[in-house]
Amino acid sequence: MTMTAIILAGGQGTRMKSPLPKVLHPVAGKPMIIRTLEGCQQAGVQNLRLVVGHGQNLVKSVLDPIQEMLQVKIYVQDQQLGTADAVKAADLGSLQGDVLIMNGDHPLIKTADIKNFFASFQKLNLDLAVFTVEVSEKNDFGRIVRANGKLQSIVEVKEASAEVLKIKEINTGIYVVKAEVLQKLIPQVKNENAKKEFYLTDIITLARDKALKVDAILSENGDIAHGVNSQMELAAATAKVYASNCEKLLNNGVIILDPKTTYIEDTVIVGAGAVLYPGVFLRGKTAIGAFSVVEPNCFISDSVINDGVQIKAGSYIEKTIIHSQASVGPYARLRPDTTIGQGAHVGNFVEMKKVNFGAKSKAGHLTYLGDADIGEDVNIGCGTITCNYAADKKKYKTIIKDRVFVGSDTQLVAPVTVESDSIIASGTTVTKDVPAGALALSRTAQVNKEGYAKKFKKPEDGNK
Ligand code: UD1
Ligand code: CA
């Protein structure tokens, strides 16, 4: 049996009060529409159809790079005339098999939930099923009206009487329906209601009138109701995903001091015995090795941190590889395409970009290294700067080979190569290549003028 899913994402999402189309709002780093689509794909849905409308160009551009991978077909609903009209836009005529319909704002939906929807629909041998949950708080969901336990209709809040509003069972907006039933009923939906919209919910009464097998299936899992409609609900969904990611890692032996303030995206891997302090943010394709320690308020994205690495407080690390036993920070900034060698040390207020920093090398303080290859066992003194960006607006490379000692306050004007075992005296501006084993020195000779300070300073002034 073909499983199709139609995901409705054409609406404006007015309650989000945001210029971003609702379904593009991220939940723990991933737009909610992608979470919804992935949930369907992993459940084995072969035919995935997404209806877009409001903000369609932005939605398309976000999905474009992954559209093939997700195998999703995009349909445009020109005018947002209601949920039944949106379903019609998804090339209704070509549908086959069982069709799941759901909103694009269900970031917490799980693959298992989607499998369950199809399975219970098939088990009960229905023509149309709507999935419901019970909600006690005040809400805007459509109410499920039953008579003698049997589903009668779904009534939208705007059309509901005081009596109907008291009903706790609500429409999650998730349905499974046979393709031929949908093809027959959708054209019959009218827009004679408070919002002058074509309500998908009207197919319930239409199906009942035709003596089709219709039922409302009540689920215990309250999460499936919670589409995201406001920033509050988005924040709540985001918190749930972060909490569940921490929980998985805690269960695998990662030490997280305060899960409430530790933010880890789904794609991150952390080895057992690693320690994560409060305020740590791990994003994208990041992996943290066993027994590594990440101190408070570090931000790490798309980086590989090997075993036994220490990342000290306040460091910001992107697209960087750090080999084992290295230590970084506090307050280090490692920018894309940087590799830190085994046992190397990168200290406070050090910035690197596109650097290969060799094993056991050290850059302890206040340094900028960019577009540089730095060998093993190199010492980079405090205040060293690679001047990689030239007046011709091009970037040039600095090469420093093994065991070089770079004194403090050195500038290396690229392109320049410093051969192994050489020394650069502090305060030097290196503009020429330095041969192996040499001392490079470029300072103006110091002059001391005896007693000269008196001219400017009277002894009674002290240091004023
Ligand atoms: C809908 C249901 C309601 C249910 C609720 C669950 C209807 C009439 N009501 O209400 O019973 O409790 O979902 O969340 O269906 N959309 C389009 N094109 C449109 C209109 C909407 O693509 O022309 C999309 C929206 O982007 C959204 C979804 O359909 O993803 C639901 O639309 P919305 O107008 O938000 O319906 P609700 O008022 O939430
Ligand atoms: Ca100088």
mmCIF file of C-alpha atoms in Angstrom, residues 62-196:
data_model
loop_
_atom_site.group_PDB
_atom_site.id
_atom_site.type_symbol
_atom_site.label_atom_id
_atom_site.label_comp_id
_atom_site.label_asym_id
_atom_site.label_seq_id
_atom_site.Cartn_x
_atom_site.Cartn_y
_atom_site.Cartn_z
ATOM 1 C CA VAL A 62 15.604 26.470 2.528
ATOM 2 C CA LEU A 63 14.358 23.107 1.248
ATOM 3 C CA ASP A 64 16.149 23.278 -2.102
ATOM 4 C CA PRO A 65 19.464 21.716 -0.988
ATOM 5 C CA ILE A 66 17.724 18.805 0.759
ATOM 6 C CA GLN A 67 14.658 18.391 -1.452
ATOM 7 C CA GLU A 68 16.141 15.434 -3.306
ATOM 8 C CA MET A 69 17.346 13.754 -0.141
ATOM 9 C CA LEU A 70 13.921 14.118 1.471
ATOM 10 C CA GLN A 71 12.189 13.244 -1.824
ATOM 11 C CA VAL A 72 9.588 15.901 -1.210
ATOM 12 C CA LYS A 73 7.449 17.402 -3.977
ATOM 13 C CA ILE A 74 6.445 21.020 -3.448
ATOM 14 C CA TYR A 75 3.039 22.354 -4.486
ATOM 15 C CA VAL A 76 2.015 25.991 -4.439
ATOM 16 C CA GLN A 77 -1.363 27.121 -3.115
ATOM 17 C CA ASP A 78 -1.766 30.537 -4.708
ATOM 18 C CA GLN A 79 -4.288 31.926 -2.266
ATOM 19 C CA GLN A 80 -4.747 30.721 1.297
ATOM 20 C CA LEU A 81 -8.419 29.803 1.075
ATOM 21 C CA GLY A 82 -8.370 27.238 3.849
ATOM 22 C CA THR A 83 -7.086 23.788 4.743
ATOM 23 C CA ALA A 84 -9.345 21.908 2.275
ATOM 24 C CA ASP A 85 -8.163 24.180 -0.521
ATOM 25 C CA ALA A 86 -4.557 23.504 0.499
ATOM 26 C CA VAL A 87 -5.119 19.736 0.164
ATOM 27 C CA LYS A 88 -6.618 20.346 -3.278
ATOM 28 C CA ALA A 89 -3.413 22.147 -4.289
ATOM 29 C CA ALA A 90 -1.359 18.982 -3.713
ATOM 30 C CA ASP A 91 -2.446 17.476 -7.061
ATOM 31 C CA LEU A 92 -5.431 15.714 -5.531
ATOM 32 C CA GLY A 93 -6.207 13.728 -8.674
ATOM 33 C CA SER A 94 -2.931 11.798 -8.689
ATOM 34 C CA LEU A 95 -3.186 10.509 -5.096
ATOM 35 C CA GLN A 96 -3.227 6.769 -4.406
ATOM 36 C CA GLY A 97 -3.392 4.570 -1.340
ATOM 37 C CA ASP A 98 -3.599 5.910 2.216
ATOM 38 C CA VAL A 99 -2.964 9.594 2.678
ATOM 39 C CA LEU A 100 -1.761 11.231 5.887
ATOM 40 C CA ILE A 101 -2.573 14.919 6.175
ATOM 41 C CA MET A 102 -0.867 17.034 8.768
ATOM 42 C CA ASN A 103 0.352 20.558 9.404
ATOM 43 C CA GLY A 104 3.957 21.552 8.811
ATOM 44 C CA ASP A 105 4.323 22.878 12.337
ATOM 45 C CA HIS A 106 4.659 19.583 14.198
ATOM 46 C CA PRO A 107 8.351 19.607 15.105
ATOM 47 C CA LEU A 108 7.911 17.085 17.909
ATOM 48 C CA ILE A 109 6.216 14.463 15.775
ATOM 49 C CA LYS A 110 8.041 11.146 15.956
ATOM 50 C CA THR A 111 8.471 8.513 13.301
ATOM 51 C CA ALA A 112 6.690 6.079 15.607
ATOM 52 C CA ASP A 113 3.659 8.413 15.861
ATOM 53 C CA ILE A 114 3.336 8.523 12.059
ATOM 54 C CA LYS A 115 3.646 4.741 11.775
ATOM 55 C CA ASN A 116 0.950 4.444 14.455
ATOM 56 C CA PHE A 117 -1.441 6.722 12.543
ATOM 57 C CA PHE A 118 -1.273 4.536 9.430
ATOM 58 C CA ALA A 119 -1.364 1.305 11.441
ATOM 59 C CA SER A 120 -4.449 2.194 13.491
ATOM 60 C CA PHE A 121 -6.258 3.474 10.395
ATOM 61 C CA GLN A 122 -5.577 0.207 8.597
ATOM 62 C CA LYS A 123 -6.358 -1.982 11.603
ATOM 63 C CA LEU A 124 -9.787 -0.358 12.055
ATOM 64 C CA ASN A 125 -10.387 -0.658 8.320
ATOM 65 C CA LEU A 126 -11.505 2.973 8.061
ATOM 66 C CA ASP A 127 -12.120 5.340 5.176
ATOM 67 C CA LEU A 128 -11.211 8.402 7.200
ATOM 68 C CA ALA A 129 -9.568 8.832 10.606
ATOM 69 C CA VAL A 130 -8.880 11.962 12.571
ATOM 70 C CA PHE A 131 -6.396 11.865 15.442
ATOM 71 C CA THR A 132 -7.402 13.596 18.647
ATOM 72 C CA VAL A 133 -6.116 14.323 22.137
ATOM 73 C CA GLU A 134 -7.659 15.747 25.280
ATOM 74 C CA VAL A 135 -6.605 19.252 26.276
ATOM 75 C CA SER A 136 -7.781 20.859 29.525
ATOM 76 C CA GLU A 137 -6.384 24.373 29.088
ATOM 77 C CA LYS A 138 -8.125 27.047 27.050
ATOM 78 C CA ASN A 139 -7.244 26.503 23.371
ATOM 79 C CA ASP A 140 -8.128 27.293 19.739
ATOM 80 C CA PHE A 141 -8.327 23.734 18.475
ATOM 81 C CA GLY A 142 -11.341 22.376 16.632
ATOM 82 C CA ARG A 143 -13.672 20.465 18.996
ATOM 83 C CA ILE A 144 -14.549 16.812 18.446
ATOM 84 C CA VAL A 145 -18.317 16.407 18.707
ATOM 85 C CA ARG A 146 -19.531 12.901 19.463
ATOM 86 C CA ALA A 147 -23.032 11.482 19.966
ATOM 87 C CA ASN A 148 -23.248 8.249 21.943
ATOM 88 C CA GLY A 149 -19.496 8.034 21.590
ATOM 89 C CA LYS A 150 -19.655 8.169 17.791
ATOM 90 C CA LEU A 151 -17.892 10.965 15.891
ATOM 91 C CA GLN A 152 -20.343 13.495 14.482
ATOM 92 C CA SER A 153 -18.335 16.499 13.378
ATOM 93 C CA ILE A 154 -15.446 18.835 14.077
ATOM 94 C CA VAL A 155 -16.472 22.324 15.103
ATOM 95 C CA GLU A 156 -14.029 25.213 14.860
ATOM 96 C CA VAL A 157 -13.770 27.514 17.884
ATOM 97 C CA LYS A 158 -15.169 30.445 15.899
ATOM 98 C CA GLU A 159 -18.332 28.481 15.163
ATOM 99 C CA ALA A 160 -18.652 26.722 18.508
ATOM 100 C CA SER A 161 -21.451 27.206 21.038
ATOM 101 C CA ALA A 162 -20.556 27.611 24.715
ATOM 102 C CA GLU A 163 -21.520 23.964 25.205
ATOM 103 C CA VAL A 164 -19.245 22.731 22.393
ATOM 104 C CA LEU A 165 -16.365 24.881 23.639
ATOM 105 C CA LYS A 166 -16.379 22.846 26.867
ATOM 106 C CA ILE A 167 -15.394 19.688 24.951
ATOM 107 C CA LYS A 168 -11.870 18.621 25.876
ATOM 108 C CA GLU A 169 -11.251 16.286 22.944
ATOM 109 C CA ILE A 170 -9.681 18.328 20.132
ATOM 110 C CA ASN A 171 -8.602 17.895 16.528
ATOM 111 C CA THR A 172 -4.803 17.623 16.223
ATOM 112 C CA GLY A 173 -5.092 18.420 12.513
ATOM 113 C CA ILE A 174 -3.727 14.975 11.671
ATOM 114 C CA TYR A 175 -5.817 12.704 9.465
ATOM 115 C CA VAL A 176 -5.418 9.495 7.465
ATOM 116 C CA VAL A 177 -7.836 9.064 4.606
ATOM 117 C CA LYS A 178 -8.167 6.865 1.525
ATOM 118 C CA ALA A 179 -7.126 8.727 -1.647
ATOM 119 C CA GLU A 180 -10.393 8.010 -3.449
ATOM 120 C CA VAL A 181 -12.405 9.304 -0.459
ATOM 121 C CA LEU A 182 -10.421 12.514 -0.419
ATOM 122 C CA GLN A 183 -10.837 12.932 -4.181
ATOM 123 C CA LYS A 184 -14.590 12.576 -3.795
ATOM 124 C CA LEU A 185 -15.091 14.805 -0.723
ATOM 125 C CA ILE A 186 -12.706 17.732 -1.127
ATOM 126 C CA PRO A 187 -14.572 19.266 -4.107
ATOM 127 C CA GLN A 188 -17.756 19.190 -2.018
ATOM 128 C CA VAL A 189 -16.370 21.328 0.821
ATOM 129 C CA LYS A 190 -17.996 24.767 0.951
ATOM 130 C CA ASN A 191 -16.775 27.955 2.621
ATOM 131 C CA GLU A 192 -20.000 28.872 4.407
ATOM 132 C CA ASN A 193 -18.489 29.644 7.805
ATOM 133 C CA ALA A 194 -17.242 32.443 10.018
ATOM 134 C CA LYS A 195 -13.831 32.672 8.282
ATOM 135 C CA LYS A 196 -15.148 32.119 4.736
#
